[in-house]
GROMACS .gro file of C-alpha atoms in nm:
model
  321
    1UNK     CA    1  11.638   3.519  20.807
    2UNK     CA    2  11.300   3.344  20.666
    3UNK     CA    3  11.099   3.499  20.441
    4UNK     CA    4  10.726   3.545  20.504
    5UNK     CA    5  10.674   3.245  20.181
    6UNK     CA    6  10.919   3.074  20.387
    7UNK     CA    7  10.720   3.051  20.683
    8UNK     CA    8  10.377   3.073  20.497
    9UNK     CA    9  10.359   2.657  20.510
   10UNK     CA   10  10.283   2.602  20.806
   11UNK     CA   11   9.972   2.812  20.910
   12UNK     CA   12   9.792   2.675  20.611
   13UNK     CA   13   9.888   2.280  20.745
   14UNK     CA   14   9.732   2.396  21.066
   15UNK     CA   15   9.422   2.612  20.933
   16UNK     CA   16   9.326   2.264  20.777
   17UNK     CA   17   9.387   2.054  21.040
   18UNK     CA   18   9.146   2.255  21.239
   19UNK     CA   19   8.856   2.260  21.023
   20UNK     CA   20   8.853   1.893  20.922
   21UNK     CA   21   8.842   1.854  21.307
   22UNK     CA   22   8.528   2.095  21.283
   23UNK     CA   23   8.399   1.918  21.004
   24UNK     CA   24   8.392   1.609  21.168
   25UNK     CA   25   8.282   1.684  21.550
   26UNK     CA   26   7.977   1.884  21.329
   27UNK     CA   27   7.927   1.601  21.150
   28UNK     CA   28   7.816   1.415  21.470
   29UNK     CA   29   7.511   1.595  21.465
   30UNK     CA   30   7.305   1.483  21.141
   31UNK     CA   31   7.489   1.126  21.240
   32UNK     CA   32   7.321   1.116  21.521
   33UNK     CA   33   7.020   1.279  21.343
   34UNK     CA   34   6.990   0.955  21.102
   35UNK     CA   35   6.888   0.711  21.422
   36UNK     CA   36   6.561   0.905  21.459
   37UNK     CA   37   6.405   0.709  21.155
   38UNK     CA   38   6.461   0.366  21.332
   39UNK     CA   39   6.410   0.475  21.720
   40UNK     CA   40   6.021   0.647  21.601
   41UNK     CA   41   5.927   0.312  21.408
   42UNK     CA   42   6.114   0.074  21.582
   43UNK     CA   43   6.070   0.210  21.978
   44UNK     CA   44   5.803   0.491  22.023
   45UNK     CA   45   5.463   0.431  22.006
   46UNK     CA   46   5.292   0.499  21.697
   47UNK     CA   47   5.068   0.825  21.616
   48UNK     CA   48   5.202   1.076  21.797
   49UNK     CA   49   5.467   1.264  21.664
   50UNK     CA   50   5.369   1.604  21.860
   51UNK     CA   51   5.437   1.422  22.185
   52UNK     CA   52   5.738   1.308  22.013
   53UNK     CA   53   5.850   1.607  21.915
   54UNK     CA   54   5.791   1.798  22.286
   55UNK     CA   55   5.962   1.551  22.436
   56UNK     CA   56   6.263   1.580  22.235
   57UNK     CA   57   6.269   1.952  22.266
   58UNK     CA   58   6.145   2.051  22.571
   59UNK     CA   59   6.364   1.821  22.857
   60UNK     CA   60   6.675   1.897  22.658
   61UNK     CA   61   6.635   2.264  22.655
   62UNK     CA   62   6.573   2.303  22.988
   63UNK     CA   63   6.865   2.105  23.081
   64UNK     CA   64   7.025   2.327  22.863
   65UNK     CA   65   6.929   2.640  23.032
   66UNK     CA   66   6.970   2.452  23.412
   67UNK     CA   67   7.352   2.418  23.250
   68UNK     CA   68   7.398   2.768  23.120
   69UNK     CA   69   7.207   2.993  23.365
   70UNK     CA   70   7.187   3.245  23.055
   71UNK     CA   71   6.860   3.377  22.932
   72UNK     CA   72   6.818   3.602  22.612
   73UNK     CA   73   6.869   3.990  22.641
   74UNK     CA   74   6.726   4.238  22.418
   75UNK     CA   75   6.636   4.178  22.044
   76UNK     CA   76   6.745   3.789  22.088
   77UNK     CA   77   6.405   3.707  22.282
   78UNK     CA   78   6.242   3.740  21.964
   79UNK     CA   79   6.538   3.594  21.753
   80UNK     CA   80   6.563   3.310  21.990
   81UNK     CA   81   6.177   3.239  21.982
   82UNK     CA   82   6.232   3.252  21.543
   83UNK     CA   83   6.521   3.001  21.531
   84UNK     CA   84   6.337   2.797  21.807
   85UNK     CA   85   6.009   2.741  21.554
   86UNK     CA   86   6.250   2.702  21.274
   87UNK     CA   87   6.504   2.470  21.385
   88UNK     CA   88   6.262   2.267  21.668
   89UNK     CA   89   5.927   2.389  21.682
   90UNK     CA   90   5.798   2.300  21.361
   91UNK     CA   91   6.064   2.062  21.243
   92UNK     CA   92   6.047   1.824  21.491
   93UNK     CA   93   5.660   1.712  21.463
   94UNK     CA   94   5.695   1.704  21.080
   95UNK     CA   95   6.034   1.512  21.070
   96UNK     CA   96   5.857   1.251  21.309
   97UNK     CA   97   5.521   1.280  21.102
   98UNK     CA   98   5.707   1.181  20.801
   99UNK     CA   99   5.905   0.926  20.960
  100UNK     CA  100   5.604   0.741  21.071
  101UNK     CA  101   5.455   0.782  20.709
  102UNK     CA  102   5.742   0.741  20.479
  103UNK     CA  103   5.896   0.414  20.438
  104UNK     CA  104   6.217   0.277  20.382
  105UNK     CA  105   6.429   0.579  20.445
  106UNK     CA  106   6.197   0.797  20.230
  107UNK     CA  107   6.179   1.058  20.453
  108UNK     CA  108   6.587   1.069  20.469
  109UNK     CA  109   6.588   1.150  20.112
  110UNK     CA  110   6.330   1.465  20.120
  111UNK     CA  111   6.598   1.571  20.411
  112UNK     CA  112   6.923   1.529  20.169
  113UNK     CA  113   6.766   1.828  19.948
  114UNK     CA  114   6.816   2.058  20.242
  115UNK     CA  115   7.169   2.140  20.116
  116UNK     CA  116   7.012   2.296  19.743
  117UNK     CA  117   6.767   2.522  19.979
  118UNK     CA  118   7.000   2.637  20.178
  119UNK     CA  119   7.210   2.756  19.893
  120UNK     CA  120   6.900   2.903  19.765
  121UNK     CA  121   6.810   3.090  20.052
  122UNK     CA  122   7.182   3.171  20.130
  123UNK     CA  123   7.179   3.420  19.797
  124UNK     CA  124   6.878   3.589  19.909
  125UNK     CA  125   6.937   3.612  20.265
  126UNK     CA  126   7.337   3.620  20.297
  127UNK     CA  127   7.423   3.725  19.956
  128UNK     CA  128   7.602   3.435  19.916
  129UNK     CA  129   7.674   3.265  19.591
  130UNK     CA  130   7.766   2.920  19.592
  131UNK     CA  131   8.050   2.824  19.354
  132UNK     CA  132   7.908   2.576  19.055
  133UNK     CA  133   8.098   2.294  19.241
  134UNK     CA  134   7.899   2.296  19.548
  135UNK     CA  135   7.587   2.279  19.368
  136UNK     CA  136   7.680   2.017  19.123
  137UNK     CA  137   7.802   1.791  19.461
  138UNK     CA  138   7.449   1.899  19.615
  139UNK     CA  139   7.216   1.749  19.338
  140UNK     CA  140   7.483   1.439  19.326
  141UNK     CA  141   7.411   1.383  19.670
  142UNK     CA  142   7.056   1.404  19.643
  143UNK     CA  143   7.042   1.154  19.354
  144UNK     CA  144   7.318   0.904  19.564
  145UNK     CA  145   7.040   0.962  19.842
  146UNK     CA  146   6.732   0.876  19.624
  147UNK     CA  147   6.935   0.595  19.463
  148UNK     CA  148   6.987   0.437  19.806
  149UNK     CA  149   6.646   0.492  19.971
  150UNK     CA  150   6.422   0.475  19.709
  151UNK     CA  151   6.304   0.193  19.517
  152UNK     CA  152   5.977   0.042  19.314
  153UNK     CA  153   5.835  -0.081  19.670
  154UNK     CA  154   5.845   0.283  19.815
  155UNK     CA  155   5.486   0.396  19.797
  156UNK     CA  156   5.533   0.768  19.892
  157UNK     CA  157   5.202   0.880  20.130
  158UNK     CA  158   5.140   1.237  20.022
  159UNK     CA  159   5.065   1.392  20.349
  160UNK     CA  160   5.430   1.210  20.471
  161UNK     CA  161   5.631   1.383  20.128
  162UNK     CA  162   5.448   1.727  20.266
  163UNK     CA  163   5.574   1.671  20.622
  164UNK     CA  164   5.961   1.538  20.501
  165UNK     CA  165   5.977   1.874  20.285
  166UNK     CA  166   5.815   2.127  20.521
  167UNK     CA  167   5.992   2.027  20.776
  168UNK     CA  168   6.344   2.029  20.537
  169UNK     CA  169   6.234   2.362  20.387
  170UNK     CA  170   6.218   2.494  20.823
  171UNK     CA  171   6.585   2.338  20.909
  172UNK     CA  172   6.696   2.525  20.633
  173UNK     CA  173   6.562   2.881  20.723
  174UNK     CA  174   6.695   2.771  20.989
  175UNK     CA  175   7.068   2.726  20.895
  176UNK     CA  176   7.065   3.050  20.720
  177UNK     CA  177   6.913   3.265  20.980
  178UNK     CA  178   7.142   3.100  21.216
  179UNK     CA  179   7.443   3.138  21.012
  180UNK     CA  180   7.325   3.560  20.921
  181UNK     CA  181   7.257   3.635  21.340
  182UNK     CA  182   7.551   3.420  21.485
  183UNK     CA  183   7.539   3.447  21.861
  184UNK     CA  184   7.531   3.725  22.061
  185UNK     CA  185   7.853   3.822  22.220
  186UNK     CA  186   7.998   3.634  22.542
  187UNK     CA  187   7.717   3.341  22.447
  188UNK     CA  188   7.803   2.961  22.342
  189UNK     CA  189   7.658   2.732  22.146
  190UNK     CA  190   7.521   2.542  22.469
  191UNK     CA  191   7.330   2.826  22.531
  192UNK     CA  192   7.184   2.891  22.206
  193UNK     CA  193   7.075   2.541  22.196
  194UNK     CA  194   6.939   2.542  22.534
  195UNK     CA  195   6.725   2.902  22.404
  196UNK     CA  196   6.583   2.707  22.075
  197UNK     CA  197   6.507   2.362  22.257
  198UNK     CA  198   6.284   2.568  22.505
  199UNK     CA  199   6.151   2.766  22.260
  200UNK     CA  200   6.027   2.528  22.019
  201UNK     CA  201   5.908   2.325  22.318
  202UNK     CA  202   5.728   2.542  22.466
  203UNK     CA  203   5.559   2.604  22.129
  204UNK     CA  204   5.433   2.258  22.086
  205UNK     CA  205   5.331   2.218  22.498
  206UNK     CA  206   5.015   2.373  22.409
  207UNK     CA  207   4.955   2.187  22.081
  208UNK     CA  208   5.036   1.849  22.221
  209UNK     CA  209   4.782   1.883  22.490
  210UNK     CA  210   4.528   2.006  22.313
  211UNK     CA  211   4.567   1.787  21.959
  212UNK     CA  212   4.705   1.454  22.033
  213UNK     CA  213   4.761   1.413  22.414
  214UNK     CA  214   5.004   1.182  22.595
  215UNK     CA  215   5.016   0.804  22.475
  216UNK     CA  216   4.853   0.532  22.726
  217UNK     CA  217   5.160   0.338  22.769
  218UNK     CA  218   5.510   0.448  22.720
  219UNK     CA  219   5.716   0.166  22.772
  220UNK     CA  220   6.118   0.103  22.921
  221UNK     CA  221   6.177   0.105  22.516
  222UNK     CA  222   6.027   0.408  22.475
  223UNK     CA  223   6.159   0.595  22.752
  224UNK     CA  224   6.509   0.474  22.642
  225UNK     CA  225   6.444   0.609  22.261
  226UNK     CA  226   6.278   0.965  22.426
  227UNK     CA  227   6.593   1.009  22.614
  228UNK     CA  228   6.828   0.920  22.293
  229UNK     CA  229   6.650   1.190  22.079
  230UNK     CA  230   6.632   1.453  22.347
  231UNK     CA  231   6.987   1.422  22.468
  232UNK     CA  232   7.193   1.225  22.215
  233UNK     CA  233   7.004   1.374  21.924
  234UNK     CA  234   6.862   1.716  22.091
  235UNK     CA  235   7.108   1.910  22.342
  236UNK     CA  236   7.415   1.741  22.269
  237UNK     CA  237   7.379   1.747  21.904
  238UNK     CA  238   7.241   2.096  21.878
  239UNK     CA  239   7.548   2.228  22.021
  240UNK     CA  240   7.781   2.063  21.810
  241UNK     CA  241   7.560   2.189  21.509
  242UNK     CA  242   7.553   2.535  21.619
  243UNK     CA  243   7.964   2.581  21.684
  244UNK     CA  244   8.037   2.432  21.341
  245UNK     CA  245   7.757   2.702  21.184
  246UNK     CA  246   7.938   2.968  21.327
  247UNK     CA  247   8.267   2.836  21.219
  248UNK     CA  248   8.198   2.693  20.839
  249UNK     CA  249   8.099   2.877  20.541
  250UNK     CA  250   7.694   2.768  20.528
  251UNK     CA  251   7.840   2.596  20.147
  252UNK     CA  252   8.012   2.374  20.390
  253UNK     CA  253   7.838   2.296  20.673
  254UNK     CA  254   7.466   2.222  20.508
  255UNK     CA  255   7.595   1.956  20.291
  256UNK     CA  256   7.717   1.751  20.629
  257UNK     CA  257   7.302   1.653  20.630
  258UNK     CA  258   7.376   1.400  20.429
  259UNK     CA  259   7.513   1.184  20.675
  260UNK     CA  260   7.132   1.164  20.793
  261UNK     CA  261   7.021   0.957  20.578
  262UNK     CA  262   7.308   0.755  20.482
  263UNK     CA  263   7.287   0.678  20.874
  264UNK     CA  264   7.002   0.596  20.847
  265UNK     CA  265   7.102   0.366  20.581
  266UNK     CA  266   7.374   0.169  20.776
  267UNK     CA  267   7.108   0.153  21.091
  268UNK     CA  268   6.862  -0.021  20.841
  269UNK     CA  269   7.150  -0.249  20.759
  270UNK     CA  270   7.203  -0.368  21.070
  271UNK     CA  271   6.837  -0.436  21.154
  272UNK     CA  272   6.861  -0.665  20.865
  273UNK     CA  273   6.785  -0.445  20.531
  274UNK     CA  274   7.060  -0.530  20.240
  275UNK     CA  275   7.149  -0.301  19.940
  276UNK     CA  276   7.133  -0.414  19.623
  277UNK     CA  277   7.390  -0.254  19.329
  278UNK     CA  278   7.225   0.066  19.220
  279UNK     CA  279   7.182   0.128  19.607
  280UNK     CA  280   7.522   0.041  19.675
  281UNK     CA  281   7.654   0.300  19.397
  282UNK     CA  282   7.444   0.589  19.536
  283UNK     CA  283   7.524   0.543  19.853
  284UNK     CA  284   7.887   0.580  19.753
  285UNK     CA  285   7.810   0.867  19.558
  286UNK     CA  286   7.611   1.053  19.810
  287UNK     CA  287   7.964   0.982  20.040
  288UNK     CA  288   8.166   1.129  19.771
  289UNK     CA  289   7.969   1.453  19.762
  290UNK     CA  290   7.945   1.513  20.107
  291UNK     CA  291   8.287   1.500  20.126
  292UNK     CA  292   8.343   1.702  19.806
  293UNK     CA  293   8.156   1.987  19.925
  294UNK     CA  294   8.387   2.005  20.251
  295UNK     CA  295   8.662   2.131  19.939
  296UNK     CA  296   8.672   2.442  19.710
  297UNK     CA  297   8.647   2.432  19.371
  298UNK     CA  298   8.997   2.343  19.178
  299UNK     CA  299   8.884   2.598  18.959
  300UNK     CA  300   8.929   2.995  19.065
  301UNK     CA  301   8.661   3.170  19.228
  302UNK     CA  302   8.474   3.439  18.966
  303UNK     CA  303   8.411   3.798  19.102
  304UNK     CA  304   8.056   3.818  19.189
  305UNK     CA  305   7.839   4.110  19.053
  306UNK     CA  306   7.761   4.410  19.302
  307UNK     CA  307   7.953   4.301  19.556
  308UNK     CA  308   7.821   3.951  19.607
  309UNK     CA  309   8.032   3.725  19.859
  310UNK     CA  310   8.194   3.382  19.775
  311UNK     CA  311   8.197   3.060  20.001
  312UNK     CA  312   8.517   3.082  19.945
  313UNK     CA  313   8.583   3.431  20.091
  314UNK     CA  314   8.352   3.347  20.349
  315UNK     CA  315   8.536   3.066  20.461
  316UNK     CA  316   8.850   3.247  20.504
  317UNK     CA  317   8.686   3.531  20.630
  318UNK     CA  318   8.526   3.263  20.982
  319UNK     CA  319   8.902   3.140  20.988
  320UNK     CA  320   9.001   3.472  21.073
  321UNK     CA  321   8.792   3.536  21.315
   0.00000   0.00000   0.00000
């Protein structure tokens, strides 16, 4: 007869093969996140990122509620309505404010920090402490980032650095209030996209009307980049997000923003941008610690103080489930 270390192997082989495929259908999100840079300069017209922002939000989430047919019960109107403002509402007008005032991928890099506030938040909020090794890969990927976007011909506008990091500092209230309410019971991912799409859309109906208005022409190019961002980059990538937040320790799954602007990156490439060494090497490193921060520390996890949680407990603790 086996023994239980006998037959321990293969649970593990499968455990893993299971969260790398989370990992990487997660990761589609931010990817997908990076085009926004090049579809607001290179297809929408310029100077209003409100309209931008509503039209990215508010189509998808209805869709997303015509899919679902589930509306909020109970304490998760007011929930939904918080991570709606959070994670939509206020982060889409800044992200395409800073976008259209940043250049060069600037705005990409203000994003990459998200991973540091979210472990920052995550000890206050989820009592989290993340290991020494996931912090050490966060700032590493924020210097890769900075080394690949940044440059001596990157004049950063001030009111565009404000916009890049209030809308980073939103996401990641975001991510952690996310990650501490999960999802009611019975209720997917679909749907709690669908909730925070509308939300946040309806929030900036009223603003767009009455501060910026609809632009005078909105051509096949921009229709075509409105529809990328709402369903490509809104619905579809919302819902990916949200299944891999409920299913990764938030040391795992905030890191994955990196991809942003190293997508970013590539799409800059191939509308005929080059890299030069120093950008080369931080885009590599920036690689290396978003993948690093997918893996534990080789070193042993140290008992927290009063009952604090680990990632790494956390992580086993979602596998569980």
């Amino acid at each position: 007869m086996q023994t239980l270390t006998e037959r321990s192997p293969g649970p593990p082989r499968t455990a893993s093969a299971q969260r790398a495929a989370t990992v990487a259908l997660t990761a589609l999100a931010p990817a997908s996140w990076g085009t926004t840079y090049a579809v607001t300069t290179e297809l929408l017209p310029p100077g209003h990122p409100l309209f931008a922002g509503l039209m990215r939000a508010l189509p998808a989430g209805l869709a997303g509620l015509a899919i679902t047919r589930v509306l909020p019960r109970g304490d998760w109107w007011w929930k939904a309505a918080v991570l709606g403002v959070l994670n939509i509402g206020a982060l889409f007008p800044l992200l395409f404010l800073a976008a259209e005032r940043l250049p060069g991928g600037a705005a990409a890099t203000l994003s990459a920090t998200q991973p540091l506030l979210v472990a920052g938040l995550a000890i206050a909020v989820l009592h989290d402490r993340p290991t020494a090794w996931r912090w050490t890969w966060g700032v590493l990927g924020v210097l890769g980032v900075g080394l690949v976007v940044l440059g001596p011909e990157a004049h950063l506008d001030a009111v565009g650095v404000l916009a890049g990091l209030g809308g980073t500092a939103t996401m990641a209230g975001g991510v952690v209030l996310t990650k501490r309410w999960g999802r009611p019971a019975g209720v997917g991912p679909l749907t709690l996209a669908g909730w925070q799409l509308t939300a946040g859309g309806l929030l900036l109906l009223p603003l767009t009307l009455a501060l910026e208005g609809v632009p005078q022409r909105i051509d096949a190019a921009a229709a075509g980049g409105y529809l990328w961002l709402g369903g490509m980059g809104g619905l579809i990538a919302y819902t990916v997000w949200f299944r891999g937040l409920g299913r990764l320790p938030v040391g795992a799954s905030a890191p994955l923003v990196l991809l942003s602007p190293l997508v970013a990156t590539v799409v800059g490439l191939g509308l005929g941008e080059s890299l030069n060494l120093p950008q080369t090497l931080g885009f590599v490193l920036a690689l290396a610690a978003l993948l690093a921060a997918q893996f534990n520390s080789p070193l042993p996890p140290r008992r927290t103080a009063r009952g604090g949680r680990t990632e790494e407990a956390d992580g086993r603790k979602e596998r569980n489930r």
